[in-house]
Coordinates of C-alpha atoms in Angstrom, one line a residue:
X1 CA 1.8 -10.7 19.3
X2 CA 0.4 -8.0 17.1
X3 CA -0.9 -10.6 14.7
X4 CA -2.6 -12.5 17.6
X5 CA -4.2 -9.2 18.8
X6 CA -5.5 -8.5 15.4
X7 CA -7.1 -11.9 15.1
X8 CA -8.8 -11.4 18.5
X9 CA -10.0 -8.0 17.4
X10 CA -11.5 -9.5 14.3
X11 CA -13.3 -12.2 16.3
X12 CA -14.9 -9.4 18.4
X13 CA -15.8 -7.5 15.2
X14 CA -17.5 -10.5 13.8
X15 CA -19.2 -11.5 17.1
X16 CA -22.7 -10.7 15.9
X17 CA -22.8 -13.8 13.7
X18 CA -22.6 -16.5 16.2
X19 CA -22.6 -20.2 15.1
X20 CA -26.1 -21.6 15.1
X21 CA -27.8 -24.9 14.9
X22 CA -28.2 -26.1 11.3
X23 CA -32.0 -26.4 11.7
X24 CA -31.8 -29.9 10.2
X25 CA -32.7 -33.0 12.3
X26 CA -31.2 -35.6 10.1
X27 CA -29.2 -35.9 6.8
X28 CA -29.2 -39.1 4.8
X29 CA -27.2 -39.8 1.6
X30 CA -28.6 -41.8 -1.3
X31 CA -26.9 -45.2 -1.3
X32 CA -24.1 -45.5 -3.8
X33 CA -25.7 -48.5 -5.6
X34 CA -28.7 -46.4 -6.6
X35 CA -28.3 -44.3 -9.7
X36 CA -30.6 -41.3 -10.2
X37 CA -30.4 -39.8 -13.7
X38 CA -31.3 -36.1 -13.9
X39 CA -34.5 -36.9 -15.8
X40 CA -35.8 -39.1 -12.9
X41 CA -34.8 -36.8 -10.0
X42 CA -38.5 -36.0 -9.4
X43 CA -39.0 -39.7 -8.5
X44 CA -36.7 -39.4 -5.4
X45 CA -39.6 -38.7 -3.0
X46 CA -41.1 -42.1 -4.0
X47 CA -37.9 -44.0 -2.9
X48 CA -38.2 -45.9 0.4
X49 CA -36.3 -44.5 3.4
X50 CA -34.0 -47.5 3.2
X51 CA -32.5 -46.1 0.0
X52 CA -30.8 -43.5 2.1
X53 CA -28.0 -43.9 4.6
X54 CA -28.0 -41.5 7.6
X55 CA -24.9 -39.4 7.7
X56 CA -25.8 -37.2 10.7
X57 CA -27.3 -33.7 11.4
X58 CA -24.2 -31.5 11.2
X59 CA -25.3 -29.7 8.1
X60 CA -22.6 -31.0 5.8
X61 CA -22.9 -32.5 2.4
X62 CA -19.8 -34.4 1.3
X63 CA -20.3 -35.2 -2.4
X64 CA -19.0 -38.5 -3.8
X65 CA -18.6 -39.9 -7.3
X66 CA -16.7 -37.0 -8.8
X67 CA -18.5 -34.3 -6.9
X68 CA -22.1 -35.6 -7.3
X69 CA -24.6 -36.9 -4.8
X70 CA -28.2 -36.8 -3.5
X71 CA -29.3 -36.3 0.1
X72 CA -32.6 -36.5 2.0
X73 CA -32.8 -33.7 4.6
X74 CA -35.3 -33.7 7.5
X75 CA -35.7 -30.0 8.6
X76 CA -36.7 -29.3 12.2
X77 CA -40.4 -28.4 12.6
X78 CA -40.6 -24.6 12.8
X79 CA -43.6 -22.5 12.0
X80 CA -43.4 -19.8 9.4
X81 CA -41.6 -19.3 6.1
X82 CA -38.2 -21.0 5.9
X83 CA -35.3 -21.1 3.5
X84 CA -32.8 -23.9 2.8
X85 CA -29.4 -22.4 2.5
X86 CA -26.4 -24.0 0.7
X87 CA -23.4 -21.9 1.7
X88 CA -20.6 -20.9 -0.8
X89 CA -21.4 -23.5 -3.5
X90 CA -18.7 -22.1 -5.9
X91 CA -18.7 -24.5 -8.9
X92 CA -21.5 -26.7 -7.6
X93 CA -24.9 -27.0 -9.3
X94 CA -27.6 -27.5 -6.7
X95 CA -31.0 -29.1 -7.4
X96 CA -33.6 -29.0 -4.6
X97 CA -37.0 -30.9 -4.4
X98 CA -39.1 -29.5 -1.6
X99 CA -42.6 -30.1 -0.4
X100 CA -45.4 -29.7 -1.2
X101 CA -45.0 -30.3 -4.9
X102 CA -41.4 -31.5 -5.0
X103 CA -40.8 -29.5 -8.2
X104 CA -37.1 -29.4 -9.1
X105 CA -35.3 -26.1 -8.5
X106 CA -31.8 -25.7 -9.8
X107 CA -29.4 -22.9 -9.0
X108 CA -25.7 -22.1 -9.3
X109 CA -23.9 -19.1 -7.8
X110 CA -23.4 -17.7 -11.3
X111 CA -27.1 -17.6 -12.3
X112 CA -28.3 -14.1 -13.3
X113 CA -31.8 -14.5 -12.0
X114 CA -31.4 -15.4 -8.3
X115 CA -33.8 -14.0 -5.7
X116 CA -32.6 -10.4 -5.2
X117 CA -33.7 -10.4 -1.6
X118 CA -30.8 -12.6 -0.6
X119 CA -27.0 -12.3 -0.9
X120 CA -25.0 -14.8 -2.8
X121 CA -23.1 -16.1 0.2
X122 CA -25.6 -19.0 0.0
X123 CA -28.0 -20.4 -2.5
X124 CA -31.5 -19.9 -1.0
X125 CA -34.4 -22.3 -1.7
X126 CA -37.9 -21.5 -0.2
X127 CA -39.5 -24.3 2.0
X128 CA -43.2 -23.8 1.8
X129 CA -44.4 -26.9 3.7
X130 CA -43.2 -29.4 6.2
X131 CA -41.6 -32.7 5.0
X132 CA -38.3 -34.1 3.8
X133 CA -36.2 -32.1 1.3
X134 CA -34.1 -33.7 -1.4
X135 CA -30.8 -32.0 -2.4
X136 CA -28.8 -33.0 -5.5
X137 CA -25.2 -31.8 -5.9
X138 CA -23.2 -31.7 -9.2
X139 CA -19.6 -30.7 -9.8
X140 CA -18.9 -29.9 -6.2
X141 CA -15.2 -29.5 -5.4
X142 CA -15.7 -29.2 -1.6
X143 CA -18.1 -30.5 1.0
X144 CA -21.0 -28.1 1.3
X145 CA -22.6 -26.6 4.4
X146 CA -26.4 -26.5 4.5
X147 CA -28.9 -25.0 7.0
X148 CA -32.6 -24.3 7.3
X149 CA -33.4 -20.8 8.6
X150 CA -36.5 -18.6 9.0
X151 CA -36.8 -16.3 6.0
X152 CA -36.8 -13.2 8.2
X153 CA -33.6 -14.3 9.9
X154 CA -32.0 -15.0 6.5
X155 CA -32.8 -11.5 5.3
X156 CA -31.5 -9.9 8.5
X157 CA -28.2 -12.0 8.3
X158 CA -27.8 -11.1 4.7
X159 CA -28.2 -7.5 5.4
X160 CA -25.3 -7.7 7.9
X161 CA -23.3 -9.6 5.3
X162 CA -23.9 -7.1 2.6
X163 CA -23.0 -4.2 4.9
X164 CA -19.6 -5.9 5.8
X165 CA -18.8 -6.6 2.2
X166 CA -19.9 -3.1 1.1
X167 CA -17.6 -1.5 3.7
X168 CA -14.7 -3.6 2.7
X169 CA -15.4 -3.0 -1.0
X170 CA -15.5 0.8 -0.4
X171 CA -12.2 0.8 1.5
X172 CA -10.4 -1.4 -1.1
X173 CA -11.9 0.4 -4.1
X174 CA -11.2 3.9 -2.7
X175 CA -7.6 3.1 -1.7
X176 CA -6.9 1.4 -5.0
X177 CA -8.2 4.4 -6.9
X178 CA -6.3 6.9 -4.8
X179 CA -3.0 5.0 -5.2
X180 CA -3.6 4.6 -8.9
X181 CA -3.8 8.4 -9.1
X182 CA -0.5 8.6 -7.2
X183 CA 1.0 6.3 -9.8
X184 CA -0.4 8.5 -12.6
X185 CA 1.3 11.5 -11.1
X186 CA 4.6 9.9 -9.8
X187 CA 5.0 7.1 -12.3
X188 CA 6.5 4.8 -9.6
X189 CA 5.9 1.2 -10.3
X190 CA 5.2 0.3 -6.6
X191 CA 2.1 2.4 -6.7
X192 CA 0.8 0.6 -9.8
X193 CA 1.5 -2.8 -8.3
X194 CA -0.2 -1.9 -5.0
X195 CA -3.4 -0.6 -6.8
X196 CA -3.4 -3.8 -9.0
X197 CA -2.9 -6.0 -6.0
X198 CA -5.8 -4.5 -4.0
X199 CA -8.1 -4.3 -7.0
X200 CA -7.5 -8.0 -7.8
X201 CA -7.9 -9.0 -4.1
X202 CA -11.3 -7.1 -4.1
X203 CA -12.4 -8.7 -7.4
X204 CA -11.5 -12.2 -6.0
X205 CA -13.4 -11.5 -2.8
X206 CA -16.5 -10.4 -4.7
X207 CA -16.4 -13.4 -7.0
X208 CA -15.7 -15.9 -4.2
X209 CA -18.6 -14.6 -2.2
X210 CA -20.8 -14.4 -5.4
X211 CA -21.6 -10.7 -5.1
X212 CA -19.8 -9.8 -8.3
X213 CA -22.4 -11.7 -10.4
X214 CA -25.1 -9.5 -9.1
X215 CA -23.3 -6.2 -10.0
X216 CA -23.7 -4.5 -13.3
X217 CA -20.4 -4.5 -15.2
X218 CA -19.0 -7.5 -13.3
X219 CA -22.0 -9.8 -14.2
X220 CA -20.2 -10.8 -17.4
X221 CA -17.7 -12.8 -15.2
X222 CA -20.5 -15.3 -14.5
X223 CA -20.0 -16.9 -17.9
X224 CA -16.5 -18.1 -16.9
X225 CA -17.8 -19.9 -13.8
X226 CA -15.3 -21.3 -11.3
X227 CA -12.3 -21.1 -13.7
X228 CA -12.8 -17.3 -13.8
X229 CA -12.4 -17.2 -10.0
X230 CA -9.2 -19.4 -10.3
X231 CA -7.8 -17.0 -12.9
X232 CA -8.4 -13.9 -10.8
X233 CA -6.9 -15.6 -7.7
X234 CA -3.8 -16.7 -9.7
X235 CA -3.2 -13.3 -11.2
X236 CA -3.7 -11.7 -7.8
X237 CA -1.0 -14.0 -6.4
X238 CA 1.5 -13.0 -9.1
X239 CA 0.9 -9.3 -8.8
X240 CA 1.0 -9.4 -5.0
X241 CA 4.4 -11.2 -5.1
X242 CA 5.8 -8.6 -7.4
X243 CA 4.4 -5.8 -5.2
X244 CA 5.9 -7.2 -2.0
X245 CA 9.3 -7.6 -3.6
X246 CA 9.2 -4.0 -4.7
X247 CA 7.7 -2.6 -1.5
X248 CA 10.1 -4.3 0.9
X249 CA 13.1 -4.1 -1.4
X250 CA 13.8 -7.8 -1.1
X251 CA 16.4 -7.7 -3.9
X252 CA 18.6 -5.7 -1.6
X253 CA 17.6 -6.9 1.9
X254 CA 16.6 -10.6 1.3
X255 CA 18.0 -11.6 -2.2
X256 CA 17.3 -15.4 -2.0
X257 CA 13.7 -15.3 -0.7
X258 CA 13.1 -12.4 -3.1
X259 CA 14.2 -14.5 -6.1
X260 CA 12.2 -17.5 -4.9
X261 CA 9.1 -15.3 -4.5
X262 CA 9.6 -13.8 -7.9
X263 CA 9.8 -17.3 -9.5
X264 CA 7.2 -19.2 -7.4
X265 CA 4.7 -16.5 -6.6
X266 CA 5.3 -14.4 -9.8
X267 CA 6.4 -16.4 -12.8
X268 CA 5.0 -19.8 -11.8
X269 CA 1.6 -18.2 -11.1
X270 CA 1.6 -16.5 -14.5
X271 CA 2.5 -19.8 -16.1
X272 CA -0.4 -21.5 -14.4
X273 CA -2.6 -18.7 -15.5
X274 CA -1.5 -19.2 -19.1
X275 CA -2.2 -23.0 -18.9
X276 CA -5.6 -22.3 -17.4
X277 CA -6.5 -19.9 -20.2
X278 CA -5.0 -22.0 -23.0
X279 CA -6.9 -24.8 -24.8
X280 CA -4.3 -27.3 -23.7
X281 CA -4.5 -29.2 -21.5
X282 CA -8.3 -29.4 -21.9
X283 CA -8.9 -31.0 -18.6
X284 CA -8.6 -28.4 -15.8
X285 CA -9.6 -30.4 -12.7
X286 CA -6.0 -30.4 -11.6
X287 CA -5.8 -26.6 -11.4
X288 CA -7.3 -25.9 -7.9
X289 CA -4.9 -28.3 -6.2
X290 CA -1.8 -27.0 -8.0
X291 CA -3.0 -23.4 -7.7
X292 CA -3.6 -23.7 -3.9
X293 CA -0.2 -25.3 -3.4
X294 CA 1.5 -22.5 -5.4
X295 CA -0.4 -19.9 -3.3
X296 CA 0.6 -21.5 0.0
X297 CA 4.2 -21.8 -1.0
X298 CA 4.3 -18.2 -2.3
X299 CA 2.8 -16.9 0.9
X300 CA 5.3 -18.8 3.0
X301 CA 8.2 -17.5 0.9
X302 CA 6.8 -14.0 1.1
X303 CA 6.6 -14.1 4.9
X304 CA 10.1 -15.5 5.1
X305 CA 11.5 -12.8 2.8
X306 CA 9.7 -10.0 4.7
X307 CA 11.0 -11.4 8.0
X308 CA 14.6 -11.6 6.8
X309 CA 14.4 -8.1 5.4
X310 CA 12.9 -6.8 8.7
X311 CA 15.6 -8.6 10.7
X312 CA 18.2 -6.9 8.5
X313 CA 16.9 -3.4 9.3
X314 CA 14.2 -2.8 6.7
X315 CA 11.4 -1.2 8.8
X316 CA 8.9 -1.2 5.9
X317 CA 9.3 -5.0 5.4
X318 CA 8.3 -5.5 9.1
X319 CA 5.1 -3.5 8.6
X320 CA 4.3 -5.3 5.4
X321 CA 4.8 -8.6 7.2
X322 CA 2.4 -7.6 10.0
X323 CA -0.2 -6.7 7.3
X324 CA 0.4 -9.9 5.3
X325 CA 0.5 -12.5 8.1
X326 CA -3.2 -12.3 9.1
X327 CA -4.1 -12.6 5.4
X328 CA -2.0 -15.7 5.0
X329 CA -3.4 -17.2 8.2
X330 CA -7.1 -16.6 7.3
X331 CA -6.8 -17.6 3.7
X332 CA -5.1 -20.9 4.8
X333 CA -7.9 -21.4 7.4
X334 CA -10.5 -20.8 4.7
X335 CA -8.9 -23.3 2.3
X336 CA -8.8 -25.9 5.1
X337 CA -12.4 -25.2 6.1
X338 CA -13.6 -25.6 2.5
X339 CA -11.6 -28.8 2.0
X340 CA -12.9 -30.4 5.2
X341 CA -16.4 -29.0 4.9
X342 CA -16.3 -28.0 8.6
X343 CA -18.6 -25.4 10.1
X344 CA -18.2 -21.9 8.5
X345 CA -17.4 -19.7 11.5
X346 CA -17.8 -15.9 11.5
X347 CA -14.1 -15.7 12.0
X348 CA -13.4 -17.4 8.7
X349 CA -16.3 -16.0 6.7
X350 CA -15.8 -12.3 7.7
X351 CA -12.2 -12.3 9.0
X352 CA -10.7 -12.5 5.5
X353 CA -12.5 -9.5 4.0
X354 CA -12.0 -7.4 7.2
X355 CA -8.3 -8.3 7.5
X356 CA -7.9 -7.5 3.8
X357 CA -9.3 -4.0 4.4
X358 CA -7.1 -3.5 7.4
X359 CA -4.1 -4.7 5.5
X360 CA -4.8 -2.3 2.6
X361 CA -4.8 0.6 5.1
X362 CA -1.6 -0.6 6.8
X363 CA 0.1 -1.1 3.4
X364 CA -0.9 2.5 2.4
X365 CA 0.9 3.7 5.5
X366 CA 3.9 1.7 4.4
X367 CA 3.7 3.4 1.0
X368 CA 3.5 6.8 2.8
X369 CA 6.5 5.9 4.9
X370 CA 8.3 4.9 1.7
X371 CA 7.4 8.3 0.1
X372 CA 8.6 10.2 3.1
X373 CA 11.9 8.3 3.0
X374 CA 12.3 9.1 -0.7
X375 CA 11.5 12.8 0.0
X376 CA 14.0 12.9 2.9
X377 CA 16.7 11.3 0.6
X378 CA 15.8 13.9 -2.1
X379 CA 16.0 16.7 0.4
X380 CA 19.4 15.5 1.7
X381 CA 20.7 15.2 -1.9
X382 CA 19.5 18.7 -2.6
X383 CA 21.0 19.9 0.6
X384 CA 24.4 18.5 -0.4
X385 CA 24.0 19.9 -3.9
X386 CA 23.4 23.4 -2.6
X387 CA 26.0 23.5 0.1
X388 CA 29.7 24.0 0.1
X389 CA 31.4 20.8 1.4
X390 CA 34.3 22.7 3.0
X391 CA 32.6 25.4 5.0
X392 CA 29.0 24.0 5.3
X393 CA 27.4 27.2 4.0
X394 CA 25.5 27.5 0.7
X395 CA 27.5 27.2 -2.5
X396 CA 27.3 29.7 -5.3
X397 CA 24.2 28.2 -6.9
X398 CA 22.4 27.9 -3.5
X399 CA 23.1 31.5 -2.4
X400 CA 22.2 32.9 -5.8
X401 CA 18.9 31.1 -5.7
X402 CA 18.2 32.4 -2.1
X403 CA 19.0 35.9 -3.3
X404 CA 16.5 35.6 -6.2
X405 CA 13.8 34.6 -3.7
X406 CA 14.8 37.4 -1.3
X407 CA 14.6 40.1 -4.1
X408 CA 11.1 38.8 -5.1
X409 CA 9.9 38.8 -1.5
X410 CA 11.3 42.2 -0.8
X411 CA 9.5 43.7 -3.7
X412 CA 6.3 41.9 -2.9
X413 CA 6.3 43.0 0.8
X414 CA 8.0 46.4 0.1
X415 CA 10.8 45.5 2.5
X416 CA 14.5 46.5 2.4
X417 CA 17.1 44.1 1.3
X418 CA 20.9 44.4 1.6
X419 CA 23.9 42.1 0.8
X420 CA 27.4 41.9 2.1
X421 CA 30.3 40.8 -0.1
X422 CA 33.1 39.4 2.1
X423 CA 36.6 38.7 0.9
X424 CA 39.5 37.5 3.1
X425 CA 42.6 39.8 2.8
X426 CA 45.8 38.4 1.4
X427 CA 44.3 34.9 1.2
X428 CA 46.7 33.7 -1.6
X429 CA 49.7 34.6 0.6
X430 CA 48.2 32.6 3.5
X431 CA 47.9 29.6 1.2
X432 CA 51.4 30.0 -0.2
X433 CA 53.1 30.6 3.2
X434 CA 51.2 28.1 5.4
X435 CA 49.5 25.7 3.1
X436 CA 45.9 25.0 2.0
X437 CA 45.0 23.3 5.2
X438 CA 45.5 26.6 7.1
X439 CA 43.7 28.5 4.3
X440 CA 40.8 26.2 4.7
X441 CA 40.8 26.8 8.5
X442 CA 40.7 30.6 7.8
X443 CA 37.6 30.1 5.6
X444 CA 35.9 28.2 8.3
X445 CA 36.9 30.8 10.9
X446 CA 35.3 33.6 8.8
X447 CA 32.1 31.5 8.5
X448 CA 32.0 30.9 12.3
X449 CA 32.3 34.6 13.0
X450 CA 29.7 35.6 10.3
X451 CA 27.3 33.0 11.6
X452 CA 27.5 34.4 15.1
X453 CA 26.3 37.8 13.9
X454 CA 23.5 36.5 11.6
X455 CA 19.8 36.7 12.6
X456 CA 17.0 34.4 11.5
X457 CA 16.4 34.5 7.8
X458 CA 19.9 35.7 6.9
X459 CA 21.7 33.5 4.3
X460 CA 25.4 33.0 3.9
X461 CA 27.0 31.4 0.8
X462 CA 30.5 30.9 -0.7
X463 CA 30.8 32.4 -4.1
X464 CA 34.2 30.7 -4.7
X465 CA 37.7 30.9 -3.3
X466 CA 37.8 33.3 -0.3
X467 CA 34.7 35.3 -1.4
X468 CA 31.3 35.0 0.5
X469 CA 27.9 36.7 0.0
X470 CA 25.7 37.4 3.0
X471 CA 22.0 38.1 2.1
X472 CA 20.2 40.2 4.7
X473 CA 16.4 40.3 4.2
X474 CA 14.5 43.2 5.8
X475 CA 17.8 45.1 6.5
X476 CA 18.6 48.6 5.1
X477 CA 22.0 49.8 4.3
X478 CA 22.6 51.3 7.8
X479 CA 21.8 48.0 9.5
X480 CA 23.9 46.1 6.9
X481 CA 26.9 48.3 7.4
X482 CA 26.7 48.0 11.2
X483 CA 26.6 44.2 10.9
X484 CA 29.5 44.3 8.5
X485 CA 31.5 46.3 10.9
X486 CA 30.8 43.9 13.7
X487 CA 32.0 41.0 11.6
X488 CA 35.1 42.9 10.5
X489 CA 36.1 43.7 14.1
X490 CA 35.4 40.2 15.3
X491 CA 37.5 38.6 12.5
X492 CA 40.4 41.0 13.3
X493 CA 40.2 40.3 17.1
X494 CA 39.2 36.6 17.2
X495 CA 41.2 35.3 14.1
X496 CA 44.6 36.7 14.8
X497 CA 45.6 33.1 15.5
X498 CA 44.2 30.4 13.2
X499 CA 45.3 26.7 13.5
X500 CA 47.8 27.8 16.2
X501 CA 49.5 30.1 13.8
X502 CA 49.8 33.9 13.9
X503 CA 47.9 34.7 10.8
X504 CA 46.4 38.1 11.7
X505 CA 43.4 37.4 9.5
X506 CA 41.3 40.3 8.3
X507 CA 38.4 40.8 5.9
X508 CA 37.2 43.4 3.4
X509 CA 33.5 43.9 3.1
X510 CA 31.4 45.6 0.5
X511 CA 27.8 46.6 1.2
X512 CA 24.9 47.1 -1.2
X513 CA 21.2 47.8 -0.8
X514 CA 18.7 46.5 -3.3
X515 CA 17.2 49.1 -5.5
X516 CA 13.8 48.8 -7.3
X517 CA 15.4 47.9 -10.6
X518 CA 18.1 45.7 -9.3
X519 CA 18.6 42.1 -10.5
X520 CA 20.5 39.5 -8.7
X521 CA 23.6 40.1 -11.0
X522 CA 23.4 43.9 -10.6
X523 CA 23.1 43.7 -6.8
X524 CA 26.1 41.3 -6.5
X525 CA 28.1 43.5 -8.9
X526 CA 27.5 46.6 -6.8
X527 CA 28.5 44.8 -3.6
X528 CA 31.5 43.4 -5.3
X529 CA 32.5 46.9 -6.4
X530 CA 32.2 48.1 -2.9
X531 CA 34.4 45.3 -1.7
X532 CA 37.1 46.1 -4.2
X533 CA 36.9 49.8 -3.0
X534 CA 37.6 48.4 0.5
X535 CA 40.6 46.5 -0.9
X536 CA 42.0 49.5 -2.6
X537 CA 41.4 51.6 0.4
X538 CA 43.8 49.6 2.5
X539 CA 41.9 46.3 3.3
X540 CA 40.3 45.4 6.6
X541 CA 37.5 47.8 6.2
X542 CA 33.8 48.1 5.2
X543 CA 32.8 50.2 2.2
X544 CA 29.3 51.0 0.8
X545 CA 26.6 51.1 -0.1
X546 CA 27.3 54.2 -2.3
X547 CA 30.4 53.6 -4.3
X548 CA 31.0 55.3 -7.6
X549 CA 32.2 53.1 -10.4
X550 CA 35.9 53.4 -11.2

């Protein structure tokens, strides 16, 4: 349903470019038994009308004889300057003979010197006078759409077209650059694959619409012609396949579709690219068909794999599928439209670039969700690494690190800092008499009591065995000693019975306040010294902070 909603939204976005009449009254194709060498093309206007067979007025040229053909077009009578437009010619070479002089004008999408007033979504030929127009097509791989439009309307439509392509280009280029910077910092392959996928999709879009050949830096691609577009599309398919496998973790969540996508979308596409770039086989006319079939199969496998991974609980695979499905649908519709030579609707012409931009944004959000998941996993791992598994409080490393931070903060803010060193009395005897399970219960009982007296910001950690350290930021020695006394009394009263046994648990506590020259080690040592003074004084008592060394 979301995919359908997105398609409807795109239709509304592209609603300004409604389908229009072709501006052509009649189209007639030169009869197949009449050969017109290129050197005699200028003689076409002298041929009788009977030499041409009427094919209709739908604005479609369907080349025959290996992509070649000649047509006689009768434009509708309209006053003012007009342009003959041949939409998305790709590999085709177009020759036009127009009144009044019927001088041959030849253009391809890859020419450097096209009229800069117009975009390259169509080859534009000026019509300066009324009368029939002759159009020759060479090396066309698809039926071509043609139309006659007023020049002012062509310029206005091209302005809208350029704005759409510019926005899409800005979105894709900006996101690709941003994610590439993430990869440079994090060195995670998925970011590099995403940036390469979006950059190649953008490059293919610019080449397929012809705009790349008007841009400095990309103009050099014109020398490769249509095979250059094929190469970019094939490489884009391979990189996108590897990206989806990595992003959706198909190896873990959908192993079989993941392997198929890797071999069909990835390795097979790279093999096709190698064959395209190699001198063998010399004839490359087979490539578009094989490349399109590979692309369609790879897209189908990708959607299947993402769906399976989503069904198995991978949320990111679901989001990726929602981003990829509209691309698959519109790219397939575009391939069908080109092959059939049907009317180029706004939905097909502008839907693909707009959906590509929206997909790039959604996939960035998927990457952000992935980064959050990785961060949460890291935080959980660090939490487990810093905490004592038995009691749930910080372990020795964790509490020492918190004490370092507290000392630095106390000196920076000129606040007091105190620590309590807690040690259960006669803990070895408890273990020997009642077993380690009861001893563990006593440790947890002490933690429960201490936690009940702690305020926000206090940190409790287990140093080892039955010894604990309680860090008290912003507490002076009086406040620390009062807290220690409360803990001692509560342990004595509340922990007389532990694990349904009469244990009579007690605790000895040493108190120390941080001095200006204290380090973490010296502060713990003074608290430890105070705790041992409590032990030697009879246990179950609080000593500190001023204890003379023995």
